[in-house]
């Protein structure tokens, strides 16, 4: 079985995407995580491009010892010198030289003839090789190049000492079969190509980056360049987690695997997302919130009976602890019953039928049904709470230079008002202390949860609390556009349930 090298360019091509810039300490944090993930090569930056990039390549080269560290360079001496200097303390430095080979890029951007391009490749790669043993050459826009000329460029770079030749689909243009054909063409027409690593670097402009990378692996590519969460120029690069799990899951078919510690994938993805402030779409393969979640009844039933019916990988293999059964309008009795059993409820078939019917009605009304909703349904309490106390008015003050205070007035069942003032560690604590003084019963807040149940500035906040008094524990719920008010309503709702018990 072949081992496919994973070349991570999150810190170079990934950082080129608008809004994904990272500072030095953030880059080091990502690099350390990439080392834990066991990528083979970290492209730390483009040393010549700015003093900041130079410093990040230099610091990452000093810090990371278990991966090769690469720096990008144009096919010019000053870029190669900058990469060399920045990589001077790397355990395994790689200078990555690139030059475009497509007619469009050569004519309009580089203003070079084919001969000049070949000469630049020869000069720059051999100069880089005079400095370090590990040199990669990338033929930018390889996929739109003339294949015969590309083969000459590859041969020139190998002749000049490149150990890895990368054939990027720079603009994400080609289809998987074309990537397959390009790799096959080089393998059949360039002598010495089997002695080096053939790499691919696919962009996602047509959503094809991962498929194109895998087609290249099938054709014999031995290095794949990719980024965490697929960030990168324009529509991004091939996503590392997708490539790795596709190879890992289909390793028998591909006769290949990677060195990646797949259990670090989820963590790596979250870390990057947190650092750059770009959230992961819920339906993103491998690391999206729904990647291992099941809401439909038929799927839930299948997974409960045998996980493999609807899961091709285990959540544990990517670093999650478990899959997720989401109860919602598409769920069925099996998952509902299983969920209730986990909460400690064993219903008779008739009780289950009734509760399930009510649950489906609730799902039609509410966007998200929580475990508290389901518990309330089963306990048959939610709709029938007697209002022993009702919130009449409140004033709550808080700030970073004063202790929070709450002045609360509740109305009891006789219509009489009762007012109390309390101090607290924050406005909600102060309000809860004042309520406790009015209702005169010992209360313990076990859990507090707040959700936005609608969007925008006037979003409704839903607070759900678990409150105990003595041996009884109940759930209280409050809804308001004011989260302090929603918090008080939830607490009072719980008090009323405790008093009604
Ligand atoms: C496909 C890719 O991802 S390529 C990498 C893209 N990444 C980046 O560009 C990010 C970092 N880039 C930068 O900071 C700057 O572009 C720098 C520092 C590299 C260069 O800046 P400048 O000197 O101001 O040049 P500018 O970016 O405007 O133009 C690029 C120049 O490099 C030349 N060039 C482009 N690619 C190459 C190459 N591979 N080898 C040699 N020269 C090249 C262009 O022809 C142009 O030359 P010219 O100035 O003689 O016209
Ligand atoms: C510099 C090269 C490898 C690149 O990023 C591309 O061609 O997309
Ligand atoms: Mg790129």
Short mmCIF file of N, CA and C in Angstrom, two decimals, residues 110-223:
data_model
loop_
_atom_site.label_atom_id
_atom_site.label_comp_id
_atom_site.label_asym_id
_atom_site.label_seq_id
_atom_site.Cartn_x
_atom_site.Cartn_y
_atom_site.Cartn_z
N UNK A 110 3.80 36.62 -17.36
CA UNK A 110 5.27 36.56 -17.23
C UNK A 110 5.98 37.26 -18.38
N UNK A 111 5.25 37.35 -19.51
CA UNK A 111 5.84 37.90 -20.74
C UNK A 111 7.14 37.17 -21.06
N UNK A 112 7.05 35.84 -21.06
CA UNK A 112 8.22 34.99 -21.34
C UNK A 112 7.85 34.01 -22.44
N UNK A 113 8.85 33.63 -23.22
CA UNK A 113 8.65 32.57 -24.21
C UNK A 113 8.80 31.23 -23.50
N UNK A 114 8.44 30.16 -24.22
CA UNK A 114 8.60 28.82 -23.63
C UNK A 114 10.07 28.59 -23.26
N UNK A 115 10.96 29.00 -24.14
CA UNK A 115 12.40 28.79 -23.88
C UNK A 115 12.85 29.51 -22.62
N UNK A 116 12.36 30.76 -22.47
CA UNK A 116 12.74 31.53 -21.27
C UNK A 116 12.21 30.86 -20.00
N UNK A 117 11.00 30.33 -20.09
CA UNK A 117 10.41 29.66 -18.91
C UNK A 117 11.26 28.45 -18.55
N UNK A 118 11.64 27.66 -19.55
CA UNK A 118 12.46 26.47 -19.26
C UNK A 118 13.80 26.90 -18.64
N UNK A 119 14.35 27.99 -19.15
CA UNK A 119 15.63 28.47 -18.63
C UNK A 119 15.49 28.92 -17.16
N UNK A 120 14.40 29.63 -16.87
CA UNK A 120 14.15 30.07 -15.48
C UNK A 120 13.98 28.88 -14.55
N UNK A 121 13.30 27.84 -15.06
CA UNK A 121 13.09 26.64 -14.21
C UNK A 121 14.47 26.03 -13.90
N UNK A 122 15.26 25.86 -14.96
CA UNK A 122 16.58 25.23 -14.80
C UNK A 122 17.40 26.02 -13.77
N UNK A 123 17.47 27.34 -13.99
CA UNK A 123 18.31 28.18 -13.11
C UNK A 123 17.81 28.20 -11.67
N UNK A 124 16.51 28.43 -11.52
CA UNK A 124 16.00 28.62 -10.15
C UNK A 124 16.03 27.31 -9.36
N UNK A 125 15.64 26.20 -10.01
CA UNK A 125 15.63 24.93 -9.28
C UNK A 125 17.06 24.52 -8.93
N UNK A 126 18.01 24.70 -9.87
CA UNK A 126 19.38 24.27 -9.50
C UNK A 126 19.96 25.20 -8.45
N UNK A 127 19.59 26.50 -8.49
CA UNK A 127 20.08 27.39 -7.44
C UNK A 127 19.51 26.94 -6.07
N UNK A 128 18.21 26.65 -6.03
CA UNK A 128 17.60 26.21 -4.76
C UNK A 128 18.27 24.91 -4.29
N UNK A 129 18.56 24.00 -5.25
CA UNK A 129 19.20 22.73 -4.89
C UNK A 129 20.62 22.93 -4.37
N UNK A 130 21.25 24.03 -4.78
CA UNK A 130 22.60 24.29 -4.25
C UNK A 130 22.53 24.69 -2.78
N UNK A 131 21.32 25.05 -2.33
CA UNK A 131 21.16 25.51 -0.94
C UNK A 131 20.60 24.41 -0.04
N UNK A 132 19.60 23.68 -0.52
CA UNK A 132 18.98 22.62 0.30
C UNK A 132 18.75 21.37 -0.57
N UNK A 133 18.68 20.20 0.08
CA UNK A 133 18.48 18.99 -0.73
C UNK A 133 17.03 18.77 -1.17
N UNK A 134 16.10 19.41 -0.45
CA UNK A 134 14.68 19.15 -0.75
C UNK A 134 14.07 20.36 -1.47
N UNK A 135 13.90 20.21 -2.78
CA UNK A 135 13.32 21.31 -3.59
C UNK A 135 12.08 20.80 -4.30
N UNK A 136 11.01 21.59 -4.20
CA UNK A 136 9.78 21.25 -4.95
C UNK A 136 9.61 22.29 -6.05
N UNK A 137 9.23 21.81 -7.22
CA UNK A 137 8.90 22.75 -8.30
C UNK A 137 7.42 22.60 -8.66
N UNK A 138 6.72 23.75 -8.73
CA UNK A 138 5.32 23.75 -9.16
C UNK A 138 5.18 24.45 -10.49
N UNK A 139 4.53 23.77 -11.42
CA UNK A 139 4.24 24.37 -12.72
C UNK A 139 2.87 25.02 -12.60
N UNK A 140 2.86 26.30 -12.23
CA UNK A 140 1.58 26.97 -12.00
C UNK A 140 0.70 26.88 -13.25
N UNK A 141 -0.58 26.67 -13.04
CA UNK A 141 -1.57 26.54 -14.13
C UNK A 141 -1.25 25.34 -15.03
N UNK A 142 -0.66 24.31 -14.41
CA UNK A 142 -0.27 23.11 -15.18
C UNK A 142 -1.44 22.55 -15.98
N UNK A 143 -2.62 22.53 -15.35
CA UNK A 143 -3.76 21.86 -16.00
C UNK A 143 -4.22 22.56 -17.27
N UNK A 144 -3.87 23.84 -17.45
CA UNK A 144 -4.23 24.53 -18.70
C UNK A 144 -3.01 24.69 -19.61
N UNK A 145 -1.95 23.93 -19.31
CA UNK A 145 -0.74 24.02 -20.12
C UNK A 145 -0.82 23.03 -21.28
N UNK A 146 -0.01 23.28 -22.28
CA UNK A 146 0.13 22.30 -23.36
C UNK A 146 0.90 21.11 -22.77
N UNK A 147 0.35 19.90 -22.90
CA UNK A 147 0.92 18.75 -22.20
C UNK A 147 2.36 18.45 -22.65
N UNK A 148 2.64 18.62 -23.94
CA UNK A 148 4.00 18.33 -24.41
C UNK A 148 4.98 19.33 -23.78
N UNK A 149 4.57 20.62 -23.73
CA UNK A 149 5.46 21.62 -23.12
C UNK A 149 5.58 21.37 -21.61
N UNK A 150 4.47 21.01 -20.99
CA UNK A 150 4.51 20.73 -19.54
C UNK A 150 5.49 19.59 -19.25
N UNK A 151 5.47 18.59 -20.11
CA UNK A 151 6.39 17.45 -19.92
C UNK A 151 7.85 17.94 -20.00
N UNK A 152 8.11 18.89 -20.90
CA UNK A 152 9.47 19.44 -21.00
C UNK A 152 9.83 20.19 -19.72
N UNK A 153 8.85 20.95 -19.19
CA UNK A 153 9.10 21.71 -17.96
C UNK A 153 9.39 20.77 -16.79
N UNK A 154 8.61 19.69 -16.72
CA UNK A 154 8.80 18.71 -15.63
C UNK A 154 10.18 18.07 -15.75
N UNK A 155 10.54 17.71 -16.99
CA UNK A 155 11.84 17.07 -17.23
C UNK A 155 12.97 18.03 -16.83
N UNK A 156 12.80 19.31 -17.17
CA UNK A 156 13.82 20.31 -16.84
C UNK A 156 13.98 20.42 -15.32
N UNK A 157 12.84 20.48 -14.62
CA UNK A 157 12.91 20.63 -13.17
C UNK A 157 13.54 19.40 -12.51
N UNK A 158 13.20 18.22 -13.02
CA UNK A 158 13.81 17.00 -12.46
C UNK A 158 15.32 17.02 -12.73
N UNK A 159 15.66 17.40 -13.96
CA UNK A 159 17.08 17.47 -14.34
C UNK A 159 17.84 18.45 -13.45
N UNK A 160 17.17 19.51 -13.02
CA UNK A 160 17.83 20.53 -12.19
C UNK A 160 17.86 20.13 -10.72
N UNK A 161 17.20 19.01 -10.39
CA UNK A 161 17.33 18.51 -9.01
C UNK A 161 16.07 18.54 -8.16
N UNK A 162 14.92 18.88 -8.76
CA UNK A 162 13.69 18.91 -7.93
C UNK A 162 13.33 17.50 -7.47
N UNK A 163 12.92 17.40 -6.19
CA UNK A 163 12.56 16.08 -5.65
C UNK A 163 11.05 15.87 -5.67
N UNK A 164 10.34 16.96 -5.82
CA UNK A 164 8.88 16.87 -5.92
C UNK A 164 8.45 17.78 -7.07
N UNK A 165 7.58 17.26 -7.91
CA UNK A 165 7.03 18.09 -8.99
C UNK A 165 5.53 18.18 -8.76
N UNK A 166 5.06 19.43 -8.65
CA UNK A 166 3.65 19.66 -8.38
C UNK A 166 2.97 20.18 -9.64
N UNK A 167 1.81 19.58 -9.97
CA UNK A 167 1.07 19.99 -11.16
C UNK A 167 -0.29 20.57 -10.72
N UNK A 168 -0.33 21.85 -10.43
CA UNK A 168 -1.56 22.43 -9.87
C UNK A 168 -2.66 22.66 -10.91
N UNK A 169 -3.88 22.51 -10.41
CA UNK A 169 -5.04 23.01 -11.17
C UNK A 169 -5.33 24.36 -10.52
N UNK A 170 -4.52 25.34 -10.89
CA UNK A 170 -4.48 26.64 -10.19
C UNK A 170 -5.82 27.35 -10.17
N UNK A 171 -6.60 27.19 -11.24
CA UNK A 171 -7.87 27.93 -11.31
C UNK A 171 -9.08 27.01 -11.18
N UNK A 172 -8.86 25.80 -10.74
CA UNK A 172 -9.98 24.87 -10.48
C UNK A 172 -10.84 24.63 -11.71
N UNK A 173 -10.20 24.41 -12.85
CA UNK A 173 -10.90 24.38 -14.13
C UNK A 173 -11.22 22.98 -14.63
N UNK A 174 -10.32 22.03 -14.38
CA UNK A 174 -10.46 20.75 -15.08
C UNK A 174 -11.35 19.76 -14.31
N UNK A 175 -11.69 18.69 -14.99
CA UNK A 175 -12.53 17.64 -14.40
C UNK A 175 -11.63 16.47 -14.00
N UNK A 176 -12.12 15.58 -13.11
CA UNK A 176 -11.25 14.51 -12.61
C UNK A 176 -10.55 13.70 -13.71
N UNK A 177 -11.26 13.40 -14.79
CA UNK A 177 -10.63 12.60 -15.85
C UNK A 177 -9.42 13.32 -16.44
N UNK A 178 -9.52 14.66 -16.54
CA UNK A 178 -8.40 15.42 -17.11
C UNK A 178 -7.19 15.42 -16.18
N UNK A 179 -7.45 15.46 -14.86
CA UNK A 179 -6.32 15.37 -13.91
C UNK A 179 -5.67 14.00 -14.04
N UNK A 180 -6.53 12.98 -14.12
CA UNK A 180 -6.03 11.61 -14.26
C UNK A 180 -5.14 11.52 -15.51
N UNK A 181 -5.63 12.09 -16.61
CA UNK A 181 -4.89 12.01 -17.88
C UNK A 181 -3.57 12.77 -17.80
N UNK A 182 -3.58 13.92 -17.10
CA UNK A 182 -2.35 14.72 -17.01
C UNK A 182 -1.26 13.94 -16.25
N UNK A 183 -1.65 13.33 -15.13
CA UNK A 183 -0.66 12.55 -14.35
C UNK A 183 -0.18 11.37 -15.18
N UNK A 184 -1.12 10.70 -15.84
CA UNK A 184 -0.75 9.53 -16.66
C UNK A 184 0.22 9.95 -17.77
N UNK A 185 -0.07 11.09 -18.39
CA UNK A 185 0.79 11.58 -19.48
C UNK A 185 2.22 11.79 -18.97
N UNK A 186 2.35 12.42 -17.80
CA UNK A 186 3.70 12.68 -17.27
C UNK A 186 4.40 11.36 -16.94
N UNK A 187 3.64 10.42 -16.39
CA UNK A 187 4.26 9.14 -16.02
C UNK A 187 4.74 8.39 -17.28
N UNK A 188 3.99 8.58 -18.37
CA UNK A 188 4.36 7.86 -19.60
C UNK A 188 5.41 8.59 -20.44
N UNK A 189 5.53 9.90 -20.25
CA UNK A 189 6.38 10.67 -21.16
C UNK A 189 7.60 11.35 -20.54
N UNK A 190 7.72 11.30 -19.22
CA UNK A 190 8.89 11.97 -18.62
C UNK A 190 9.75 10.94 -17.90
N UNK A 191 10.95 10.85 -18.37
CA UNK A 191 11.88 9.91 -17.75
C UNK A 191 12.23 10.42 -16.34
N UNK A 192 12.32 9.51 -15.41
CA UNK A 192 12.74 9.91 -14.05
C UNK A 192 11.59 10.32 -13.16
N UNK A 193 10.38 10.35 -13.72
CA UNK A 193 9.24 10.84 -12.93
C UNK A 193 8.91 9.88 -11.77
N UNK A 194 9.25 8.60 -11.95
CA UNK A 194 8.96 7.64 -10.88
C UNK A 194 9.95 7.74 -9.72
N UNK A 195 11.04 8.47 -9.93
CA UNK A 195 12.04 8.62 -8.84
C UNK A 195 11.69 9.79 -7.92
N UNK A 196 10.74 10.62 -8.34
CA UNK A 196 10.41 11.80 -7.51
C UNK A 196 8.94 11.69 -7.08
N UNK A 197 8.51 12.61 -6.19
CA UNK A 197 7.09 12.66 -5.84
C UNK A 197 6.35 13.53 -6.85
N UNK A 198 5.28 12.96 -7.41
CA UNK A 198 4.41 13.77 -8.27
C UNK A 198 3.28 14.28 -7.38
N UNK A 199 3.09 15.60 -7.37
CA UNK A 199 2.10 16.17 -6.47
C UNK A 199 1.00 16.88 -7.25
N UNK A 200 -0.15 17.06 -6.58
CA UNK A 200 -1.20 17.89 -7.18
C UNK A 200 -1.67 18.90 -6.14
N UNK A 201 -2.24 19.99 -6.67
CA UNK A 201 -2.64 21.12 -5.82
C UNK A 201 -3.89 21.66 -6.51
N UNK A 202 -5.06 21.25 -6.04
CA UNK A 202 -6.29 21.56 -6.79
C UNK A 202 -7.12 22.63 -6.10
N UNK A 203 -7.59 23.55 -6.91
CA UNK A 203 -8.50 24.59 -6.39
C UNK A 203 -9.94 24.21 -6.67
N UNK A 204 -10.83 24.91 -5.96
CA UNK A 204 -12.22 24.42 -5.87
C UNK A 204 -13.23 25.27 -6.63
N UNK A 205 -12.76 25.97 -7.68
CA UNK A 205 -13.66 26.90 -8.37
C UNK A 205 -14.92 26.23 -8.91
N UNK A 206 -14.82 24.98 -9.31
CA UNK A 206 -16.01 24.25 -9.79
C UNK A 206 -16.41 23.17 -8.78
N UNK A 207 -15.95 23.31 -7.55
CA UNK A 207 -16.30 22.33 -6.51
C UNK A 207 -15.67 20.97 -6.76
N UNK A 208 -14.54 20.96 -7.48
CA UNK A 208 -13.98 19.70 -7.96
C UNK A 208 -12.64 19.38 -7.29
N UNK A 209 -12.20 20.22 -6.33
CA UNK A 209 -10.82 20.10 -5.83
C UNK A 209 -10.53 18.72 -5.23
N UNK A 210 -11.45 18.22 -4.41
CA UNK A 210 -11.18 16.92 -3.77
C UNK A 210 -11.25 15.80 -4.81
N UNK A 211 -12.27 15.83 -5.65
CA UNK A 211 -12.41 14.79 -6.68
C UNK A 211 -11.19 14.78 -7.60
N UNK A 212 -10.71 15.98 -7.98
CA UNK A 212 -9.54 16.05 -8.85
C UNK A 212 -8.29 15.51 -8.16
N UNK A 213 -8.16 15.79 -6.87
CA UNK A 213 -6.98 15.28 -6.14
C UNK A 213 -7.03 13.75 -6.08
N UNK A 214 -8.22 13.21 -5.83
CA UNK A 214 -8.34 11.75 -5.72
C UNK A 214 -8.10 11.06 -7.07
N UNK A 215 -8.58 11.70 -8.14
CA UNK A 215 -8.34 11.12 -9.47
C UNK A 215 -6.83 11.09 -9.73
N UNK A 216 -6.13 12.11 -9.25
CA UNK A 216 -4.67 12.16 -9.44
C UNK A 216 -3.98 11.06 -8.64
N UNK A 217 -4.49 10.80 -7.43
CA UNK A 217 -3.92 9.72 -6.62
C UNK A 217 -4.12 8.39 -7.35
N UNK A 218 -5.31 8.20 -7.92
CA UNK A 218 -5.57 6.96 -8.67
C UNK A 218 -4.59 6.81 -9.82
N UNK A 219 -4.20 7.95 -10.41
CA UNK A 219 -3.29 7.88 -11.57
C UNK A 219 -1.83 7.77 -11.15
N UNK A 220 -1.55 7.92 -9.84
CA UNK A 220 -0.17 7.72 -9.40
C UNK A 220 0.47 8.89 -8.69
N UNK A 221 -0.29 9.97 -8.42
CA UNK A 221 0.29 11.09 -7.66
C UNK A 221 0.59 10.60 -6.24
N UNK A 222 1.71 11.07 -5.67
CA UNK A 222 2.09 10.58 -4.34
C UNK A 222 2.10 11.68 -3.28
N UNK A 223 1.75 12.90 -3.69
CA UNK A 223 1.62 13.99 -2.70
C UNK A 223 0.38 14.81 -3.06
#
